[in-house]
Amino acid sequence: TLRLGATRVAPRACAAMDGQLAPSRRSALVSVGSFALVSAVGMLDARAASAAAPAKAATEEPLTDVQQAAAEIKALIKKSPDKGPTLVRLAWHSSGTYDEVSRDGGSGPGTIRFKEELAHGANAGLAAAIGWLEPIKRNHAKISYADLFTLAGVVAIKQMGGPTIPWKSGRTDGPVTKVTPDGRLPAADKGSDLKTADGLREVFGRMGFGDKDIVALSGAHALGRCHPDASGYSGPWTPTPTLLTTAYFSLLLNTKWTSKKWDGPFQYEDPSGKLMMLPSDLVLVKDAKFKKYVELYAKDAKAFYADFSKAYARLLELGTQGLTPTVYV
């Protein structure tokens, strides 16, 4: 979402609007229509996600402003779980405009709040997410929009079963002149597998990320779904779109994906027709350098959560300086 062009939008980050939380652990076959899909959902993933979680203090202390805001974000997601993936996408798109060469873009100035940046093709539907956060911003005026957007991302990841990602505060909202040109986020389809893979490496390389980071961050596609009226694409990647698991990688490797026959842009579907993958997802198993990480994460949830946490934390700090490590849980 993130994950995050040459098509109608640049949607490695599609809107996330439905799905249910999976409260119990099971390593099971999740039935989708008449087709059974292996879903890596449950206790092993949950244990891996929480392995690096900090120990709670022995005595309770008053919540800081940031912790109060985080609690309100958590409550928002708990009430409407489908908002969680969209907040992950908001944080990612707020940060993924960074350019290592020109040294502009990134999460620092919080420019995704401006209509000029929201108008970028890849940001379709994100105005609603900013609207969800406005009451929280009013309650905590000292927290910048730039900090709030990235805070929402790490809180959402945690709320949806993912790891506790280190987060830093201190971003200062900038003016509309800081909005970067459209087209800096990854494209779902560049016309061929080779061009799509090259496009991923070009965009993520501009931000300082390598192949392992690309695959780890793409694991966020375990969350959410695409909507024709936003990205042009349609459907969820996994059967549990409000739970961050390794299912995305397992499905890439173990499912027969075929071209979807419809009036929309080219995408893949599983045998049931209920799940989908984008061309930029399938290149992760068609490109050998990407595939080795897909295989690693499909079998090792602990490795996925560790690498995802590291890459996502880096992503949210792109285009910033002088930030302070901040407790939010």
Coordinates of C-alpha atoms in Angstrom, one line a residue:
T1 CA 0.0 0.0 0.0
L2 CA 2.4 0.1 0.3
R3 CA 3.5 -1.6 -1.3
L4 CA 5.0 2.2 -1.8
G5 CA 3.6 4.8 -12.6
A6 CA 2.9 3.9 -15.9
T7 CA -0.7 2.8 -15.3
R8 CA -3.8 4.6 -14.2
V9 CA -2.3 5.0 -10.8
A10 CA 0.9 3.8 -9.1
P11 CA -0.9 1.4 -6.8
R12 CA 1.5 -0.8 -4.9
A13 CA -0.7 0.7 -2.3
C14 CA -4.4 0.2 -2.9
A15 CA -7.2 1.3 -0.6
A16 CA -8.1 -1.1 2.2
M17 CA -11.7 -1.3 3.1
D18 CA -12.9 -4.7 4.2
G19 CA -12.0 -8.0 5.8
Q20 CA -12.2 -9.2 9.4
L21 CA -9.7 -9.7 12.1
A22 CA -8.7 -13.3 12.8
P23 CA -8.7 -13.5 16.6
S24 CA -7.6 -17.1 17.0
R25 CA -4.4 -18.9 16.0
R26 CA -4.4 -21.6 13.6
S27 CA -2.0 -22.8 10.9
A28 CA -4.8 -23.9 8.6
L29 CA -6.2 -24.2 5.2
V30 CA -8.4 -21.2 4.6
S31 CA -11.2 -22.0 2.2
V32 CA -11.9 -19.4 -0.5
G33 CA -14.9 -20.6 -2.5
S34 CA -14.1 -24.2 -3.5
F35 CA -10.4 -23.6 -3.5
A36 CA -8.3 -24.2 -0.3
L37 CA -5.4 -21.7 0.2
V38 CA -2.6 -22.2 2.7
S39 CA -2.8 -19.2 5.0
A40 CA 0.1 -18.5 7.4
V41 CA -2.1 -16.9 10.1
G42 CA -1.7 -17.5 13.8
M43 CA 0.3 -18.1 16.8
L44 CA 3.8 -18.5 15.2
D45 CA 3.4 -15.2 13.3
A46 CA 2.0 -13.5 16.5
R47 CA 4.9 -14.8 18.6
A48 CA 7.4 -13.7 15.9
A49 CA 5.8 -10.2 15.8
S50 CA 6.0 -9.8 19.5
A51 CA 9.4 -11.2 20.0
A52 CA 11.1 -7.8 20.0
A53 CA 8.3 -6.0 21.8
P54 CA 9.6 -3.9 24.8
A55 CA 8.8 -5.0 28.3
K56 CA 6.1 -2.9 30.1
A57 CA 7.2 -0.7 33.0
A58 CA 6.5 -2.1 36.4
T59 CA 4.6 0.9 37.5
E60 CA 2.0 2.8 35.4
E61 CA 2.8 6.4 34.5
P62 CA 0.6 9.1 33.0
L63 CA 0.3 8.8 29.2
T64 CA 2.2 11.3 27.1
D65 CA 0.6 13.3 24.4
V66 CA 1.9 10.9 21.8
Q67 CA 0.7 7.8 23.7
Q68 CA -2.8 9.4 24.1
A69 CA -2.9 10.1 20.3
A70 CA -1.7 6.5 19.7
A71 CA -4.5 5.2 21.9
E72 CA -7.0 7.1 20.0
I73 CA -5.7 5.8 16.7
K74 CA -5.8 2.3 18.1
A75 CA -9.5 2.8 19.1
L76 CA -10.3 4.1 15.7
I77 CA -8.9 0.9 14.1
K78 CA -10.5 -1.3 16.7
K79 CA -13.9 0.2 15.9
S80 CA -13.4 0.0 12.1
P81 CA -10.6 -2.6 11.4
D82 CA -10.8 -1.8 7.6
K83 CA -9.3 1.6 8.3
G84 CA -6.0 0.0 9.6
P85 CA -4.5 -0.9 6.2
T86 CA -5.4 2.5 4.8
L87 CA -3.5 4.2 7.6
V88 CA -0.5 2.0 6.8
R89 CA -0.8 3.2 3.2
L90 CA -1.1 6.8 4.3
A91 CA 2.1 6.6 6.3
W92 CA 3.9 4.9 3.4
H93 CA 2.8 7.4 0.8
S94 CA 3.6 10.3 3.0
S95 CA 7.2 9.0 3.2
G96 CA 7.8 7.3 -0.1
T97 CA 8.3 10.4 -2.2
Y98 CA 11.8 10.8 -0.9
D99 CA 14.7 11.2 -3.4
E100 CA 18.2 10.5 -2.2
V101 CA 19.7 12.5 -5.1
S102 CA 17.6 15.7 -4.9
R103 CA 17.2 15.3 -1.1
D104 CA 13.6 16.3 -1.1
G105 CA 10.3 14.6 -0.4
G106 CA 9.8 12.1 2.4
S107 CA 7.7 12.3 5.6
G108 CA 9.4 15.4 7.0
P109 CA 7.0 18.2 5.9
G110 CA 3.8 16.1 6.0
T111 CA 2.8 17.5 2.5
I112 CA 0.3 14.7 1.8
R113 CA -2.2 16.8 3.7
F114 CA -2.3 19.2 0.8
K115 CA -4.8 18.7 -2.1
E116 CA -2.0 19.1 -4.6
E117 CA -0.3 15.9 -3.3
L118 CA -3.6 14.1 -2.7
A119 CA -4.3 14.6 -6.3
H120 CA -1.4 12.4 -7.3
G121 CA -2.8 9.2 -8.9
A122 CA -1.3 6.8 -6.3
N123 CA -3.0 8.8 -3.4
A124 CA -6.6 8.2 -4.5
G125 CA -8.7 7.6 -1.4
L126 CA -6.2 8.9 1.1
A127 CA -8.1 12.2 1.8
A128 CA -10.6 10.1 3.8
A129 CA -7.8 8.7 5.9
I130 CA -6.6 12.2 6.7
G131 CA -10.2 13.1 7.7
W132 CA -10.2 10.2 10.1
L133 CA -7.2 11.6 11.9
E134 CA -8.4 15.2 12.0
P135 CA -10.3 14.8 15.4
I136 CA -7.1 13.3 16.9
K137 CA -5.0 16.2 15.5
R138 CA -7.4 18.6 17.2
N139 CA -7.1 16.8 20.4
H140 CA -3.3 16.9 20.2
A141 CA -2.4 20.1 18.4
K142 CA 1.2 20.0 19.4
I143 CA 1.7 16.9 17.3
S144 CA 2.5 17.8 13.7
Y145 CA 0.6 16.3 10.8
A146 CA 3.8 14.8 9.6
D147 CA 4.3 13.0 12.9
L148 CA 0.7 12.0 13.2
F149 CA 0.6 10.3 9.7
T150 CA 3.7 8.2 10.5
L151 CA 2.5 7.4 14.0
A152 CA -0.8 6.2 12.5
G153 CA 1.2 3.8 10.4
V154 CA 3.1 2.1 13.2
V155 CA 0.1 2.0 15.5
A156 CA -1.9 0.4 12.7
I157 CA 0.8 -2.3 12.1
K158 CA 0.8 -3.1 15.8
Q159 CA -3.0 -3.2 16.0
M160 CA -3.2 -5.6 13.1
G161 CA -0.9 -8.2 14.6
G162 CA 2.4 -6.9 13.4
P163 CA 5.6 -5.9 15.3
T164 CA 6.1 -2.9 17.5
I165 CA 8.1 -0.7 15.1
P166 CA 10.5 1.9 16.5
W167 CA 9.2 5.4 15.8
K168 CA 10.7 8.9 16.1
S169 CA 9.0 12.2 16.5
G170 CA 10.0 15.8 15.7
R171 CA 8.8 16.3 12.1
T172 CA 7.8 19.9 11.4
D173 CA 4.9 20.5 8.9
G174 CA 6.1 22.3 5.8
P175 CA 4.4 24.5 3.2
V176 CA 2.7 23.4 0.0
T177 CA 5.8 24.3 -2.0
K178 CA 7.4 21.2 -0.5
V179 CA 5.0 18.9 -2.5
T180 CA 7.1 16.8 -4.9
P181 CA 6.2 15.9 -8.5
D182 CA 3.7 13.1 -9.1
G183 CA 5.1 9.7 -10.2
R184 CA 7.6 8.9 -7.3
L185 CA 5.7 5.9 -6.0
P186 CA 6.1 2.4 -7.5
A187 CA 3.9 1.4 -10.5
A188 CA 1.9 -1.8 -10.4
D189 CA 2.6 -2.6 -14.0
K190 CA 5.2 -1.2 -16.4
G191 CA 4.1 -3.3 -19.4
S192 CA 6.4 -6.3 -18.9
D193 CA 7.8 -8.3 -16.0
L194 CA 11.3 -7.1 -16.7
K195 CA 10.3 -3.4 -16.8
T196 CA 8.1 -3.8 -13.7
A197 CA 10.9 -5.3 -11.7
D198 CA 13.3 -2.6 -13.0
G199 CA 10.7 0.0 -12.0
L200 CA 10.6 -1.3 -8.4
R201 CA 14.3 -1.3 -8.1
E202 CA 14.5 2.2 -9.6
V203 CA 11.9 3.7 -7.2
F204 CA 13.0 2.0 -4.1
G205 CA 16.6 2.5 -5.0
R206 CA 16.0 6.2 -5.1
M207 CA 15.0 5.9 -1.5
G208 CA 18.0 3.9 -0.6
F209 CA 16.4 0.4 -0.4
G210 CA 17.6 -2.9 -1.9
D211 CA 16.0 -6.1 -3.0
K212 CA 15.4 -7.5 0.6
D213 CA 13.8 -4.2 1.6
I214 CA 11.5 -4.2 -1.4
V215 CA 10.2 -7.7 -0.7
A216 CA 9.9 -7.1 3.0
L217 CA 7.9 -3.9 2.5
S218 CA 5.8 -5.6 -0.1
G219 CA 4.7 -8.0 2.7
A220 CA 2.3 -5.2 3.7
H221 CA 0.1 -6.4 0.9
A222 CA -1.1 -9.0 3.3
L223 CA -3.2 -6.0 4.3
G224 CA -6.0 -4.3 2.5
R225 CA -7.6 -4.5 -0.9
C226 CA -7.8 -2.6 -4.2
H227 CA -10.8 -0.7 -5.3
P228 CA -11.7 0.0 -9.0
D229 CA -12.8 3.6 -8.1
A230 CA -9.4 4.3 -6.4
S231 CA -6.5 2.3 -8.0
G232 CA -8.5 0.8 -10.9
Y233 CA -7.7 -2.7 -9.6
S234 CA -10.0 -4.9 -7.6
G235 CA -9.8 -7.3 -4.6
P236 CA -7.7 -8.3 -1.6
W237 CA -4.4 -10.0 -1.7
T238 CA -5.1 -12.4 1.2
P239 CA -8.2 -13.8 3.0
T240 CA -7.2 -11.9 6.2
P241 CA -6.8 -8.3 4.9
T242 CA -6.8 -6.7 8.4
L243 CA -4.1 -9.0 9.8
L244 CA -0.4 -8.7 9.0
T245 CA 0.9 -12.3 8.5
T246 CA 3.2 -14.1 6.1
A247 CA 0.2 -15.3 4.0
Y248 CA 1.1 -12.9 1.2
F249 CA 4.3 -14.7 0.6
S250 CA 2.8 -18.2 1.0
L251 CA 0.1 -17.3 -1.5
L252 CA 2.6 -16.0 -4.0
L253 CA 4.5 -19.3 -4.0
N254 CA 1.7 -21.8 -3.6
T255 CA -1.2 -20.5 -5.6
K256 CA -1.8 -20.8 -9.3
W257 CA -2.3 -17.2 -10.5
T258 CA -3.9 -16.5 -13.8
S259 CA -4.9 -13.4 -15.8
K260 CA -8.2 -11.9 -14.6
K261 CA -10.7 -11.5 -17.5
W262 CA -12.5 -8.2 -16.9
D263 CA -12.7 -4.7 -18.2
G264 CA -10.2 -3.3 -15.7
P265 CA -6.3 -3.2 -15.9
F266 CA -4.3 -6.4 -16.1
Q267 CA -4.1 -8.2 -12.8
Y268 CA -4.0 -11.8 -11.6
E269 CA -6.6 -13.8 -9.7
D270 CA -6.5 -17.1 -7.8
P271 CA -8.7 -20.1 -8.9
S272 CA -11.6 -18.9 -6.7
G273 CA -11.6 -15.5 -8.3
K274 CA -11.7 -13.9 -4.8
L275 CA -8.0 -13.0 -4.3
M276 CA -5.8 -11.0 -6.6
M277 CA -2.2 -10.1 -7.2
L278 CA -0.7 -7.2 -9.2
P279 CA 2.0 -7.6 -11.9
S280 CA 4.4 -6.0 -9.4
D281 CA 3.5 -8.7 -6.9
L282 CA 4.1 -11.6 -9.3
V283 CA 7.5 -10.3 -10.3
L284 CA 8.7 -11.0 -6.8
V285 CA 8.5 -14.7 -7.6
K286 CA 9.5 -14.4 -11.3
D287 CA 12.7 -12.5 -10.5
A288 CA 15.2 -14.9 -8.8
K289 CA 16.8 -12.2 -6.7
F290 CA 13.5 -11.2 -5.3
K291 CA 12.2 -14.8 -5.0
K292 CA 14.8 -15.9 -2.5
Y293 CA 13.4 -13.4 0.0
V294 CA 9.8 -14.4 -0.7
E295 CA 10.8 -18.0 0.1
L296 CA 12.6 -16.9 3.2
Y297 CA 9.6 -14.9 4.6
A298 CA 7.0 -17.6 3.7
K299 CA 8.7 -20.0 6.0
D300 CA 10.2 -17.7 8.6
A301 CA 7.8 -15.2 10.1
K302 CA 10.3 -14.0 12.6
A303 CA 12.7 -13.0 9.8
F304 CA 9.9 -11.2 8.0
Y305 CA 8.7 -9.2 11.0
A306 CA 12.3 -8.2 11.8
D307 CA 13.2 -7.1 8.3
F308 CA 9.8 -5.4 7.8
S309 CA 10.1 -3.5 11.0
K310 CA 13.6 -2.3 10.1
A311 CA 12.6 -1.3 6.6
Y312 CA 9.3 0.4 7.6
A313 CA 11.0 2.4 10.3
R314 CA 13.6 3.6 7.8
L315 CA 10.9 4.4 5.3
L316 CA 9.0 6.7 7.8
E317 CA 12.2 8.6 8.5
L318 CA 13.1 9.5 4.9
G319 CA 13.5 13.2 4.4
T320 CA 13.8 14.0 8.1
Q321 CA 16.6 15.0 10.5
G322 CA 17.0 15.5 14.2
L323 CA 14.2 13.2 15.2
T324 CA 13.8 11.8 18.7
P325 CA 13.1 8.1 19.5
T326 CA 9.6 8.2 21.1
V327 CA 7.6 5.7 23.0
Y328 CA 4.0 5.4 21.7
V329 CA 2.8 2.2 23.3

